[in-house]
């Protein structure tokens, strides 16, 4: 589907939603004075009955004042970082459907009706707007490559078939939002959102949406290399936390191979001569072998803990509200 095709159909979703459905649009912002008024107006036009929230992350320009002027409800978050802002959003706002976007006017507001329709009609807990762009400067090749690499890493470890894991344009059910722990601080929050859905086996879908260029005067807050490293470290951290048996099991196998590699020459020498000439190597081999066993034991214990944590999260998820499909009844 081309960019033009999506633009033509993006706002044409069914809006036969149940009366009284509470929709909240959440816009995290840091120095987005150049774009925030247009973003608020666009989402207000696409969702006339929705409440638009702008969470200002200690901006040094007049983002908050412009958002108020555009009709948004403005809240302030002192802790820097998108993850900290999303944590406050999910804790403070009460709604049936949550729309998460950015305040830089790159995401296509009319597409939100298609995302909400998919959530309601297909009983999803998360609908992700994947980014389709025409302008090269909207989505740089380096960012595309990094997104593919990190999305592939999450798919290999946690499963799922995401194609744009780092998209910030998402629609959530209430039970997704209220069961999400939000432990990230910065731009790694999208990774945590994705893995949360995969680990609780929530229904999700991706829909293509147009992705535009920032308006003049608006600059990206994403730091390609440092934020990429933080996202990768988040994936590894969640790998250890959510799948400890696999994580520590792999470490155990690696340590066992090292221990065996150190021990083989010593064993062969001992069989020939009855002596162990390199005693420090023998001690090192034994120590690495012990670490291998400890790693496997830690993985087994932590796997039991993780299963209990996952069960508690799932019970909280079930108690946080009705299924999205039930909102239509």
mmCIF file of C-alpha atoms in Angstrom:
data_model
loop_
_atom_site.group_PDB
_atom_site.id
_atom_site.type_symbol
_atom_site.label_atom_id
_atom_site.label_comp_id
_atom_site.label_asym_id
_atom_site.label_seq_id
_atom_site.Cartn_x
_atom_site.Cartn_y
_atom_site.Cartn_z
ATOM 1 C CA UNK A 1 0.000 0.000 0.000
ATOM 2 C CA UNK A 2 1.435 3.379 -0.937
ATOM 3 C CA UNK A 3 1.555 6.476 1.212
ATOM 4 C CA UNK A 4 -1.184 8.049 -0.894
ATOM 5 C CA UNK A 5 -3.414 4.986 -0.580
ATOM 6 C CA UNK A 6 -3.191 5.124 3.190
ATOM 7 C CA UNK A 7 -3.980 8.813 3.276
ATOM 8 C CA UNK A 8 -7.114 8.202 1.281
ATOM 9 C CA UNK A 9 -8.441 5.518 3.596
ATOM 10 C CA UNK A 10 -6.939 6.499 6.953
ATOM 11 C CA UNK A 11 -9.885 8.408 8.278
ATOM 12 C CA UNK A 12 -12.584 6.246 6.784
ATOM 13 C CA UNK A 13 -12.868 3.695 9.584
ATOM 14 C CA UNK A 14 -16.199 2.876 11.157
ATOM 15 C CA UNK A 15 -16.999 5.217 14.044
ATOM 16 C CA UNK A 16 -20.092 3.362 15.238
ATOM 17 C CA UNK A 17 -18.746 3.274 18.765
ATOM 18 C CA UNK A 18 -20.829 2.739 21.904
ATOM 19 C CA UNK A 19 -22.311 5.820 23.520
ATOM 20 C CA UNK A 20 -20.313 7.022 26.495
ATOM 21 C CA UNK A 21 -17.043 5.483 25.320
ATOM 22 C CA UNK A 22 -14.257 7.419 27.045
ATOM 23 C CA UNK A 23 -11.290 8.044 24.751
ATOM 24 C CA UNK A 24 -8.153 9.762 25.992
ATOM 25 C CA UNK A 25 -5.411 11.043 23.685
ATOM 26 C CA UNK A 26 -2.053 11.162 25.462
ATOM 27 C CA UNK A 27 0.688 13.397 24.072
ATOM 28 C CA UNK A 28 4.082 13.414 25.810
ATOM 29 C CA UNK A 29 5.950 16.628 24.956
ATOM 30 C CA UNK A 30 9.309 18.257 25.430
ATOM 31 C CA UNK A 31 9.847 21.560 23.626
ATOM 32 C CA UNK A 32 7.196 21.001 20.945
ATOM 33 C CA UNK A 33 5.861 24.572 20.744
ATOM 34 C CA UNK A 34 6.237 24.543 16.952
ATOM 35 C CA UNK A 35 3.839 21.614 16.501
ATOM 36 C CA UNK A 36 1.664 21.033 19.551
ATOM 37 C CA UNK A 37 -1.256 23.293 18.567
ATOM 38 C CA UNK A 38 -1.617 21.543 15.205
ATOM 39 C CA UNK A 39 -1.426 18.125 16.876
ATOM 40 C CA UNK A 40 -4.145 18.989 19.403
ATOM 41 C CA UNK A 41 -6.404 20.442 16.688
ATOM 42 C CA UNK A 42 -5.877 17.408 14.422
ATOM 43 C CA UNK A 43 -6.763 14.885 17.108
ATOM 44 C CA UNK A 44 -9.703 17.009 18.270
ATOM 45 C CA UNK A 45 -11.032 16.950 14.704
ATOM 46 C CA UNK A 46 -10.473 13.201 14.324
ATOM 47 C CA UNK A 47 -11.986 12.405 17.755
ATOM 48 C CA UNK A 48 -14.456 15.166 18.671
ATOM 49 C CA UNK A 49 -15.516 13.535 21.941
ATOM 50 C CA UNK A 50 -12.050 12.640 23.192
ATOM 51 C CA UNK A 51 -10.111 14.347 25.967
ATOM 52 C CA UNK A 52 -6.690 15.502 24.781
ATOM 53 C CA UNK A 53 -3.959 15.392 27.415
ATOM 54 C CA UNK A 54 -0.568 17.030 26.942
ATOM 55 C CA UNK A 55 2.009 15.931 29.502
ATOM 56 C CA UNK A 56 4.746 18.533 29.424
ATOM 57 C CA UNK A 57 8.159 17.143 30.390
ATOM 58 C CA UNK A 58 9.773 20.322 31.763
ATOM 59 C CA UNK A 59 9.809 22.137 28.421
ATOM 60 C CA UNK A 60 11.847 25.325 28.215
ATOM 61 C CA UNK A 61 9.614 26.869 25.533
ATOM 62 C CA UNK A 62 5.893 27.695 25.606
ATOM 63 C CA UNK A 63 4.636 24.181 24.744
ATOM 64 C CA UNK A 64 2.288 24.086 27.738
ATOM 65 C CA UNK A 65 0.777 27.517 27.045
ATOM 66 C CA UNK A 66 0.132 26.687 23.395
ATOM 67 C CA UNK A 67 -1.411 23.345 24.318
ATOM 68 C CA UNK A 68 -3.817 25.053 26.732
ATOM 69 C CA UNK A 69 -4.683 27.588 24.058
ATOM 70 C CA UNK A 70 -5.495 24.724 21.677
ATOM 71 C CA UNK A 71 -7.877 23.186 24.214
ATOM 72 C CA UNK A 72 -5.773 20.391 25.712
ATOM 73 C CA UNK A 73 -5.633 19.376 29.360
ATOM 74 C CA UNK A 74 -2.027 20.004 30.406
ATOM 75 C CA UNK A 75 -0.150 18.147 33.121
ATOM 76 C CA UNK A 76 3.476 18.578 34.129
ATOM 77 C CA UNK A 77 6.092 15.858 34.725
ATOM 78 C CA UNK A 78 9.405 16.894 36.277
ATOM 79 C CA UNK A 79 11.343 13.645 35.756
ATOM 80 C CA UNK A 80 13.011 13.768 32.344
ATOM 81 C CA UNK A 81 12.411 11.001 29.816
ATOM 82 C CA UNK A 82 9.516 9.658 27.780
ATOM 83 C CA UNK A 83 9.250 6.539 29.932
ATOM 84 C CA UNK A 84 8.725 8.648 33.056
ATOM 85 C CA UNK A 85 6.031 10.641 31.262
ATOM 86 C CA UNK A 86 4.176 7.532 30.062
ATOM 87 C CA UNK A 87 4.246 6.139 33.606
ATOM 88 C CA UNK A 88 2.497 9.264 34.873
ATOM 89 C CA UNK A 89 0.033 9.267 31.976
ATOM 90 C CA UNK A 90 -1.057 5.687 32.568
ATOM 91 C CA UNK A 91 -1.331 6.267 36.330
ATOM 92 C CA UNK A 92 -3.247 9.552 36.220
ATOM 93 C CA UNK A 93 -5.658 9.245 33.282
ATOM 94 C CA UNK A 94 -8.795 7.121 33.473
ATOM 95 C CA UNK A 95 -10.491 6.090 30.215
ATOM 96 C CA UNK A 96 -11.792 3.120 28.221
ATOM 97 C CA UNK A 97 -9.512 3.636 25.205
ATOM 98 C CA UNK A 98 -6.092 5.272 25.297
ATOM 99 C CA UNK A 99 -4.378 6.807 22.261
ATOM 100 C CA UNK A 100 -0.634 7.406 22.582
ATOM 101 C CA UNK A 101 1.086 9.654 20.034
ATOM 102 C CA UNK A 102 3.838 12.265 19.906
ATOM 103 C CA UNK A 103 3.520 16.029 19.993
ATOM 104 C CA UNK A 104 5.700 16.620 16.920
ATOM 105 C CA UNK A 105 2.955 16.335 14.255
ATOM 106 C CA UNK A 106 4.600 13.370 12.488
ATOM 107 C CA UNK A 107 1.815 10.866 13.170
ATOM 108 C CA UNK A 108 -1.347 10.992 11.071
ATOM 109 C CA UNK A 109 -4.212 11.943 13.393
ATOM 110 C CA UNK A 110 -7.100 10.855 11.059
ATOM 111 C CA UNK A 111 -5.722 7.285 11.152
ATOM 112 C CA UNK A 112 -6.705 7.046 14.805
ATOM 113 C CA UNK A 113 -10.262 5.984 13.913
ATOM 114 C CA UNK A 114 -8.938 2.928 12.062
ATOM 115 C CA UNK A 115 -6.774 1.992 15.023
ATOM 116 C CA UNK A 116 -9.680 2.296 17.470
ATOM 117 C CA UNK A 117 -11.997 0.388 15.127
ATOM 118 C CA UNK A 118 -9.464 -2.454 14.979
ATOM 119 C CA UNK A 119 -9.199 -2.481 18.767
ATOM 120 C CA UNK A 120 -12.963 -2.667 19.263
ATOM 121 C CA UNK A 121 -13.978 -4.911 16.376
ATOM 122 C CA UNK A 122 -11.153 -7.424 16.729
ATOM 123 C CA UNK A 123 -10.982 -7.435 20.524
ATOM 124 C CA UNK A 124 -7.382 -6.201 20.653
ATOM 125 C CA UNK A 125 -5.508 -4.823 23.617
ATOM 126 C CA UNK A 126 -3.016 -2.898 21.491
ATOM 127 C CA UNK A 127 -3.141 -1.525 17.941
ATOM 128 C CA UNK A 128 0.116 -0.127 16.580
ATOM 129 C CA UNK A 129 0.318 2.414 13.770
ATOM 130 C CA UNK A 130 3.325 1.352 11.700
ATOM 131 C CA UNK A 131 5.134 4.205 9.966
ATOM 132 C CA UNK A 132 4.854 4.592 6.173
ATOM 133 C CA UNK A 133 6.719 7.596 4.781
ATOM 134 C CA UNK A 134 7.516 9.290 1.494
ATOM 135 C CA UNK A 135 10.098 11.877 2.582
ATOM 136 C CA UNK A 136 13.561 10.512 3.371
ATOM 137 C CA UNK A 137 14.067 13.040 6.152
ATOM 138 C CA UNK A 138 10.947 11.796 7.952
ATOM 139 C CA UNK A 139 12.508 8.429 8.758
ATOM 140 C CA UNK A 140 16.253 8.279 8.194
ATOM 141 C CA UNK A 141 17.917 5.092 6.859
ATOM 142 C CA UNK A 142 19.977 4.679 10.031
ATOM 143 C CA UNK A 143 16.834 4.766 12.157
ATOM 144 C CA UNK A 144 15.093 2.277 9.855
ATOM 145 C CA UNK A 145 18.044 -0.113 10.072
ATOM 146 C CA UNK A 146 18.183 0.186 13.867
ATOM 147 C CA UNK A 147 14.428 -0.380 14.119
ATOM 148 C CA UNK A 148 14.633 -3.529 11.985
ATOM 149 C CA UNK A 149 17.557 -4.855 14.012
ATOM 150 C CA UNK A 150 15.943 -4.211 17.398
ATOM 151 C CA UNK A 151 12.527 -5.452 16.240
ATOM 152 C CA UNK A 152 14.184 -8.621 14.968
ATOM 153 C CA UNK A 153 15.976 -9.114 18.292
ATOM 154 C CA UNK A 154 12.694 -8.871 20.209
ATOM 155 C CA UNK A 155 11.033 -11.276 17.758
ATOM 156 C CA UNK A 156 13.839 -13.815 18.181
ATOM 157 C CA UNK A 157 13.724 -13.684 21.971
ATOM 158 C CA UNK A 158 10.072 -13.066 22.804
ATOM 159 C CA UNK A 159 8.264 -14.157 19.644
ATOM 160 C CA UNK A 160 5.624 -12.092 17.898
ATOM 161 C CA UNK A 161 5.560 -10.622 14.408
ATOM 162 C CA UNK A 162 6.070 -6.921 14.893
ATOM 163 C CA UNK A 163 7.468 -4.944 11.987
ATOM 164 C CA UNK A 164 7.746 -1.515 13.676
ATOM 165 C CA UNK A 165 8.326 -2.129 17.373
ATOM 166 C CA UNK A 166 9.526 1.431 17.996
ATOM 167 C CA UNK A 167 6.441 3.207 16.654
ATOM 168 C CA UNK A 168 5.077 5.686 19.178
ATOM 169 C CA UNK A 169 1.575 5.692 17.657
ATOM 170 C CA UNK A 170 -0.521 3.181 19.603
ATOM 171 C CA UNK A 171 -4.027 2.581 20.877
ATOM 172 C CA UNK A 172 -4.550 0.588 24.082
ATOM 173 C CA UNK A 173 -7.370 -0.990 26.022
ATOM 174 C CA UNK A 174 -7.877 0.029 29.628
ATOM 175 C CA UNK A 175 -6.718 -3.342 30.914
ATOM 176 C CA UNK A 176 -3.441 -3.052 29.001
ATOM 177 C CA UNK A 177 -2.727 0.374 30.476
ATOM 178 C CA UNK A 178 -3.649 -0.476 34.051
ATOM 179 C CA UNK A 179 -1.590 -3.692 34.065
ATOM 180 C CA UNK A 180 1.516 -2.085 32.553
ATOM 181 C CA UNK A 181 4.317 -1.494 35.113
ATOM 182 C CA UNK A 182 6.224 1.169 33.075
ATOM 183 C CA UNK A 183 9.743 0.732 34.433
ATOM 184 C CA UNK A 184 11.605 2.448 31.570
ATOM 185 C CA UNK A 185 12.888 6.018 31.742
ATOM 186 C CA UNK A 186 13.377 7.130 28.136
ATOM 187 C CA UNK A 187 12.738 6.105 24.543
ATOM 188 C CA UNK A 188 13.020 2.417 25.452
ATOM 189 C CA UNK A 189 9.391 2.647 26.635
ATOM 190 C CA UNK A 190 8.091 1.355 23.259
ATOM 191 C CA UNK A 191 10.208 -1.776 23.708
ATOM 192 C CA UNK A 192 8.709 -2.352 27.142
ATOM 193 C CA UNK A 193 5.167 -1.839 25.809
ATOM 194 C CA UNK A 194 5.788 -4.418 23.081
ATOM 195 C CA UNK A 195 7.275 -7.025 25.408
ATOM 196 C CA UNK A 196 4.462 -6.519 27.926
ATOM 197 C CA UNK A 197 1.936 -7.449 25.237
ATOM 198 C CA UNK A 198 3.968 -10.471 24.137
ATOM 199 C CA UNK A 199 4.617 -11.814 27.628
ATOM 200 C CA UNK A 200 0.931 -11.652 28.632
ATOM 201 C CA UNK A 201 -0.036 -12.994 25.188
ATOM 202 C CA UNK A 202 -2.379 -10.074 24.560
ATOM 203 C CA UNK A 203 -4.065 -9.742 21.167
ATOM 204 C CA UNK A 204 -2.443 -6.986 19.103
ATOM 205 C CA UNK A 205 -2.246 -5.813 15.502
ATOM 206 C CA UNK A 206 -0.260 -3.433 13.324
ATOM 207 C CA UNK A 207 -1.899 -1.080 10.821
ATOM 208 C CA UNK A 208 0.021 1.090 8.329
ATOM 209 C CA UNK A 209 -0.306 4.831 8.915
ATOM 210 C CA UNK A 210 1.334 7.804 7.166
ATOM 211 C CA UNK A 211 4.403 9.262 8.840
ATOM 212 C CA UNK A 212 5.316 12.847 8.078
ATOM 213 C CA UNK A 213 8.162 15.302 8.471
ATOM 214 C CA UNK A 214 8.496 17.449 11.568
ATOM 215 C CA UNK A 215 7.418 21.069 11.052
ATOM 216 C CA UNK A 216 10.055 23.765 10.887
ATOM 217 C CA UNK A 217 11.323 24.636 14.340
ATOM 218 C CA UNK A 218 10.721 21.168 15.794
ATOM 219 C CA UNK A 219 13.763 18.963 16.431
ATOM 220 C CA UNK A 220 14.016 15.267 17.214
ATOM 221 C CA UNK A 221 14.883 14.322 20.792
ATOM 222 C CA UNK A 222 16.052 10.845 19.768
ATOM 223 C CA UNK A 223 19.815 10.327 20.081
ATOM 224 C CA UNK A 224 20.539 7.621 17.545
ATOM 225 C CA UNK A 225 23.445 5.787 19.160
ATOM 226 C CA UNK A 226 22.936 6.368 22.886
ATOM 227 C CA UNK A 227 19.197 5.673 22.745
ATOM 228 C CA UNK A 228 19.824 2.653 20.507
ATOM 229 C CA UNK A 229 22.208 1.248 23.119
ATOM 230 C CA UNK A 230 19.656 1.917 25.863
ATOM 231 C CA UNK A 231 16.944 0.112 23.896
ATOM 232 C CA UNK A 232 19.257 -2.866 23.306
ATOM 233 C CA UNK A 233 20.179 -2.979 27.002
ATOM 234 C CA UNK A 234 16.456 -2.898 27.848
ATOM 235 C CA UNK A 235 15.872 -5.901 25.588
ATOM 236 C CA UNK A 236 18.684 -7.805 27.327
ATOM 237 C CA UNK A 237 17.412 -6.788 30.776
ATOM 238 C CA UNK A 238 13.890 -7.923 29.991
ATOM 239 C CA UNK A 239 15.305 -11.138 28.503
ATOM 240 C CA UNK A 240 16.924 -11.891 31.871
ATOM 241 C CA UNK A 241 13.828 -10.829 33.846
ATOM 242 C CA UNK A 242 11.083 -12.385 31.719
ATOM 243 C CA UNK A 243 12.883 -15.527 30.473
ATOM 244 C CA UNK A 244 15.485 -16.298 33.147
ATOM 245 C CA UNK A 245 15.770 -20.016 32.391
ATOM 246 C CA UNK A 246 16.718 -19.330 28.787
ATOM 247 C CA UNK A 247 19.012 -16.434 29.699
ATOM 248 C CA UNK A 248 20.906 -18.153 32.506
ATOM 249 C CA UNK A 249 20.683 -21.497 30.720
ATOM 250 C CA UNK A 250 22.590 -20.012 27.766
ATOM 251 C CA UNK A 251 25.150 -18.572 30.177
ATOM 252 C CA UNK A 252 25.434 -21.984 31.830
ATOM 253 C CA UNK A 253 26.061 -23.715 28.496
ATOM 254 C CA UNK A 254 28.704 -21.130 27.528
ATOM 255 C CA UNK A 255 30.498 -21.532 30.860
ATOM 256 C CA UNK A 256 30.306 -25.327 30.596
ATOM 257 C CA UNK A 257 31.923 -25.204 27.138
ATOM 258 C CA UNK A 258 34.739 -22.998 28.477
ATOM 259 C CA UNK A 259 35.237 -25.298 31.464
ATOM 260 C CA UNK A 260 35.313 -28.395 29.255
ATOM 261 C CA UNK A 261 37.731 -26.724 26.837
ATOM 262 C CA UNK A 262 40.135 -25.953 29.672
ATOM 263 C CA UNK A 263 39.790 -29.428 31.177
ATOM 264 C CA UNK A 264 40.296 -31.616 28.064
ATOM 265 C CA UNK A 265 44.081 -31.079 27.695
ATOM 266 C CA UNK A 266 44.537 -31.635 31.419
ATOM 267 C CA UNK A 267 42.549 -34.850 31.364
ATOM 268 C CA UNK A 268 44.515 -36.168 28.372
ATOM 269 C CA UNK A 269 47.820 -35.353 30.098
ATOM 270 C CA UNK A 270 46.636 -37.003 33.303
ATOM 271 C CA UNK A 271 45.604 -40.155 31.423
ATOM 272 C CA UNK A 272 49.062 -40.352 29.806
ATOM 273 C CA UNK A 273 51.258 -39.465 32.760
ATOM 274 C CA UNK A 274 49.083 -39.596 35.864
ATOM 275 C CA UNK A 275 50.083 -35.991 36.597
ATOM 276 C CA UNK A 276 48.343 -32.614 36.467
ATOM 277 C CA UNK A 277 51.166 -30.251 35.483
ATOM 278 C CA UNK A 278 49.031 -27.076 35.111
ATOM 279 C CA UNK A 279 47.294 -27.019 38.451
ATOM 280 C CA UNK A 280 46.066 -23.367 38.191
ATOM 281 C CA UNK A 281 44.313 -24.254 34.914
ATOM 282 C CA UNK A 282 42.636 -27.182 36.656
ATOM 283 C CA UNK A 283 41.397 -24.866 39.409
ATOM 284 C CA UNK A 284 40.129 -22.378 36.810
ATOM 285 C CA UNK A 285 38.315 -25.129 34.918
ATOM 286 C CA UNK A 286 36.668 -26.376 38.112
ATOM 287 C CA UNK A 287 35.674 -22.822 39.094
ATOM 288 C CA UNK A 288 34.108 -22.112 35.709
ATOM 289 C CA UNK A 289 32.266 -25.443 35.906
ATOM 290 C CA UNK A 290 30.859 -24.470 39.307
ATOM 291 C CA UNK A 291 29.725 -21.127 37.887
ATOM 292 C CA UNK A 292 27.975 -23.023 35.094
ATOM 293 C CA UNK A 293 26.039 -25.080 37.612
ATOM 294 C CA UNK A 294 25.184 -22.009 39.699
ATOM 295 C CA UNK A 295 23.944 -20.184 36.606
ATOM 296 C CA UNK A 296 21.603 -23.033 35.698
ATOM 297 C CA UNK A 297 20.353 -23.238 39.296
ATOM 298 C CA UNK A 298 19.695 -19.482 39.367
ATOM 299 C CA UNK A 299 17.785 -19.776 36.097
ATOM 300 C CA UNK A 300 15.573 -22.558 37.472
ATOM 301 C CA UNK A 301 14.801 -20.612 40.666
ATOM 302 C CA UNK A 302 14.137 -17.317 38.870
ATOM 303 C CA UNK A 303 11.918 -19.059 36.314
ATOM 304 C CA UNK A 304 9.611 -20.131 39.147
ATOM 305 C CA UNK A 305 9.557 -16.556 40.486
ATOM 306 C CA UNK A 306 8.839 -15.176 37.007
ATOM 307 C CA UNK A 307 5.914 -17.562 36.490
ATOM 308 C CA UNK A 308 4.371 -16.307 39.738
ATOM 309 C CA UNK A 309 4.910 -12.674 38.732
ATOM 310 C CA UNK A 310 3.397 -13.303 35.313
ATOM 311 C CA UNK A 311 0.340 -14.960 36.867
ATOM 312 C CA UNK A 312 -0.161 -11.952 39.162
ATOM 313 C CA UNK A 313 0.130 -9.544 36.227
ATOM 314 C CA UNK A 314 -2.370 -11.564 34.233
ATOM 315 C CA UNK A 315 -4.861 -11.550 37.114
ATOM 316 C CA UNK A 316 -4.449 -7.771 37.437
ATOM 317 C CA UNK A 317 -4.916 -7.458 33.674
ATOM 318 C CA UNK A 318 -8.190 -9.428 33.855
ATOM 319 C CA UNK A 319 -9.488 -7.298 36.720
ATOM 320 C CA UNK A 320 -8.640 -3.938 35.117
ATOM 321 C CA UNK A 321 -11.701 -3.624 32.894
ATOM 322 C CA UNK A 322 -13.822 -5.287 30.215
ATOM 323 C CA UNK A 323 -12.437 -6.701 27.004
ATOM 324 C CA UNK A 324 -12.412 -4.132 24.172
ATOM 325 C CA UNK A 325 -14.983 -6.137 22.190
ATOM 326 C CA UNK A 326 -17.371 -5.972 25.175
ATOM 327 C CA UNK A 327 -17.345 -2.166 25.027
ATOM 328 C CA UNK A 328 -19.391 -2.404 21.833
ATOM 329 C CA UNK A 329 -22.268 -4.162 23.569
#
